[in-house]
Structures are given as structure tokens and as C-alpha cells.
Amino acid sequence: MKHLKKTAISFAMAAAMALASSPIFAEAKGEAAVTSAAEGTIAKIEEAVSLVEKGADKKDIVKTINDARQLQKEFRYEITERQRQKANDKLRIARDSFENGELQPAEAKLREALAGYKEMKEIYDKNHK
């Protein structure tokens, strides 16, 4: 009886340890989503800059900026949250400027937003790797 009791307690402790340790060793899905959103946002902004340099149609540029604005919503990191909001404002201003035909200010805001997102990604990577 004592042996059975010790075995049951040992099994319960092993099960508790396994349950507690598995989330620790598992990769956080949230981090993967944030990293993916950051990389996607930067890629879309770079695509928009490339379209501007090639003299593409403003509808294509605006669509790419809108895609970037959607992706950046998932790029949530407390330390850079205010910076993300400011960079998103620059994307919005760039989009509005393109729609109004103001190419020079729009391109400048687009490049500022790109630099901001790259900086945020560096900060995020530094703190998560």
C-alpha cells in the first residue's frame, strides 16, 4: 500500500512538472505573429517605395500602403507602441498625399515610416532573441 501511494504521488508530481514545463519550452505563437507582422509591414512599405521609384500608378501605391497599414496592426510590442502609432500616422499621411497627387511629400513620409518600422523591428529583435 505504501509503495502504491508513493508511486501515485510520484506520477502526479511528474505529470504536474510536465504540464508546467511544456508551455515554457514551446515557442510562443505571439512572438511569431509579431515577427511576421513586422517583416510583412516592412516588406510592403519597401514595395511601395519601389513602386514610387518606378513611377507606378497611384492606385497600386495606395493599395500597397493600405496593405502595410493592415499588417502593422499585429506588430504590437509595448516598448515601441507609441513609435508604431507615429509610423502608422506617417503611412496614413503618405497615402492621403498620394491620393491628392502630392508625390514628393508622400514619398518622404513613406521613407520616414519605413525607417521607423525598421528601427522598431531592431528593438523587438534585440529584446526577443
Coordinates of C-alpha atoms in Angstrom, one line a residue, residues 3-118:
H3 CA 4.5 1.5 -2.4
L4 CA 1.3 2.3 -4.4
K5 CA 0.9 5.6 -2.6
K6 CA 4.5 6.7 -3.3
T7 CA 4.1 5.6 -7.0
A8 CA 0.8 7.6 -7.3
I9 CA 2.4 10.7 -5.7
S10 CA 5.5 10.4 -7.9
F11 CA 3.3 10.1 -11.0
A12 CA 1.2 13.1 -10.0
M13 CA 4.3 15.2 -9.5
A14 CA 5.8 14.1 -12.8
A15 CA 2.6 15.0 -14.6
A16 CA 2.4 18.4 -12.9
M17 CA 6.0 19.1 -13.9
A18 CA 5.4 18.1 -17.5
L19 CA 2.3 20.3 -17.7
A20 CA 4.1 23.3 -16.2
S21 CA 7.3 22.9 -18.3
S22 CA 5.7 22.3 -21.8
P23 CA 4.5 25.9 -22.2
I24 CA 7.9 27.2 -21.2
F25 CA 9.7 25.1 -23.9
A26 CA 7.1 25.7 -26.6
E27 CA 7.7 28.7 -28.9
A28 CA 5.3 31.5 -28.2
K29 CA 2.9 31.9 -31.1
G30 CA 2.5 35.5 -30.2
E31 CA 6.2 36.2 -30.9
A32 CA 6.0 34.5 -34.3
A33 CA 2.9 36.6 -35.2
V34 CA 4.6 39.8 -34.2
T35 CA 7.7 39.0 -36.1
S36 CA 5.7 38.0 -39.2
A37 CA 3.7 41.3 -39.0
A38 CA 6.9 43.4 -38.6
E39 CA 8.6 41.7 -41.6
G40 CA 5.4 41.9 -43.7
T41 CA 4.9 45.6 -42.9
I42 CA 8.5 46.5 -43.8
A43 CA 8.3 44.4 -47.0
K44 CA 5.1 46.2 -48.0
I45 CA 6.5 49.7 -47.3
E46 CA 9.6 48.8 -49.3
E47 CA 7.4 47.6 -52.1
A48 CA 5.5 50.9 -52.0
V49 CA 8.8 52.8 -52.2
S50 CA 9.9 50.7 -55.1
L51 CA 6.6 51.4 -56.9
V52 CA 7.1 55.1 -56.3
E53 CA 10.6 55.0 -57.8
K54 CA 9.3 53.1 -60.8
G55 CA 6.5 55.7 -61.3
A56 CA 3.7 53.2 -60.8
D57 CA 0.0 54.0 -60.8
K58 CA -1.0 55.8 -57.6
K59 CA -3.8 53.2 -57.1
D60 CA -1.2 50.4 -56.8
I61 CA 0.9 52.5 -54.4
V62 CA -2.1 53.3 -52.2
K63 CA -3.2 49.7 -52.2
T64 CA 0.3 48.6 -51.0
I65 CA 0.3 51.3 -48.3
N66 CA -3.1 50.1 -47.1
D67 CA -1.8 46.5 -47.0
A68 CA 1.1 47.7 -44.9
R69 CA -1.3 49.6 -42.5
Q70 CA -3.3 46.4 -42.1
L71 CA -0.2 44.3 -41.3
Q72 CA 1.2 46.8 -38.8
K73 CA -1.8 46.3 -36.6
E74 CA -0.4 43.0 -35.5
F75 CA 3.0 44.4 -34.8
R76 CA 2.3 45.0 -31.1
Y77 CA 5.2 45.5 -28.7
E78 CA 4.7 47.6 -25.6
I79 CA 8.1 49.3 -25.7
T80 CA 7.5 50.6 -29.3
E81 CA 3.8 51.1 -29.3
R82 CA 3.9 54.9 -29.4
Q83 CA 6.5 54.7 -32.2
R84 CA 4.3 52.3 -34.1
Q85 CA 1.4 54.8 -33.8
K86 CA 3.5 57.6 -35.2
A87 CA 4.8 55.5 -38.0
N88 CA 1.2 54.5 -38.9
D89 CA 0.3 58.2 -38.9
K90 CA 3.1 58.7 -41.4
L91 CA 1.7 55.9 -43.6
R92 CA -1.7 57.5 -43.4
I93 CA -0.4 60.9 -44.4
A94 CA 1.6 59.3 -47.2
R95 CA -1.5 57.5 -48.5
D96 CA -3.5 60.7 -48.4
S97 CA -0.8 62.7 -50.1
F98 CA -0.6 60.1 -52.9
E99 CA -4.3 60.3 -53.3
N100 CA -4.1 64.1 -53.6
G101 CA -1.3 63.9 -56.2
E102 CA 1.4 65.3 -53.8
L103 CA 4.2 62.9 -54.7
Q104 CA 7.3 64.4 -53.0
P105 CA 5.8 64.8 -49.5
A106 CA 4.2 61.4 -49.8
E107 CA 7.4 59.7 -50.7
A108 CA 9.2 61.5 -47.9
K109 CA 6.6 60.3 -45.3
L110 CA 6.8 56.8 -46.8
R111 CA 10.6 56.7 -46.3
E112 CA 10.2 58.1 -42.7
A113 CA 7.7 55.3 -41.9
L114 CA 10.0 52.7 -43.3
A115 CA 12.9 53.9 -41.2
G116 CA 10.6 53.9 -38.1
Y117 CA 9.4 50.3 -38.7
K118 CA 12.9 49.1 -39.3

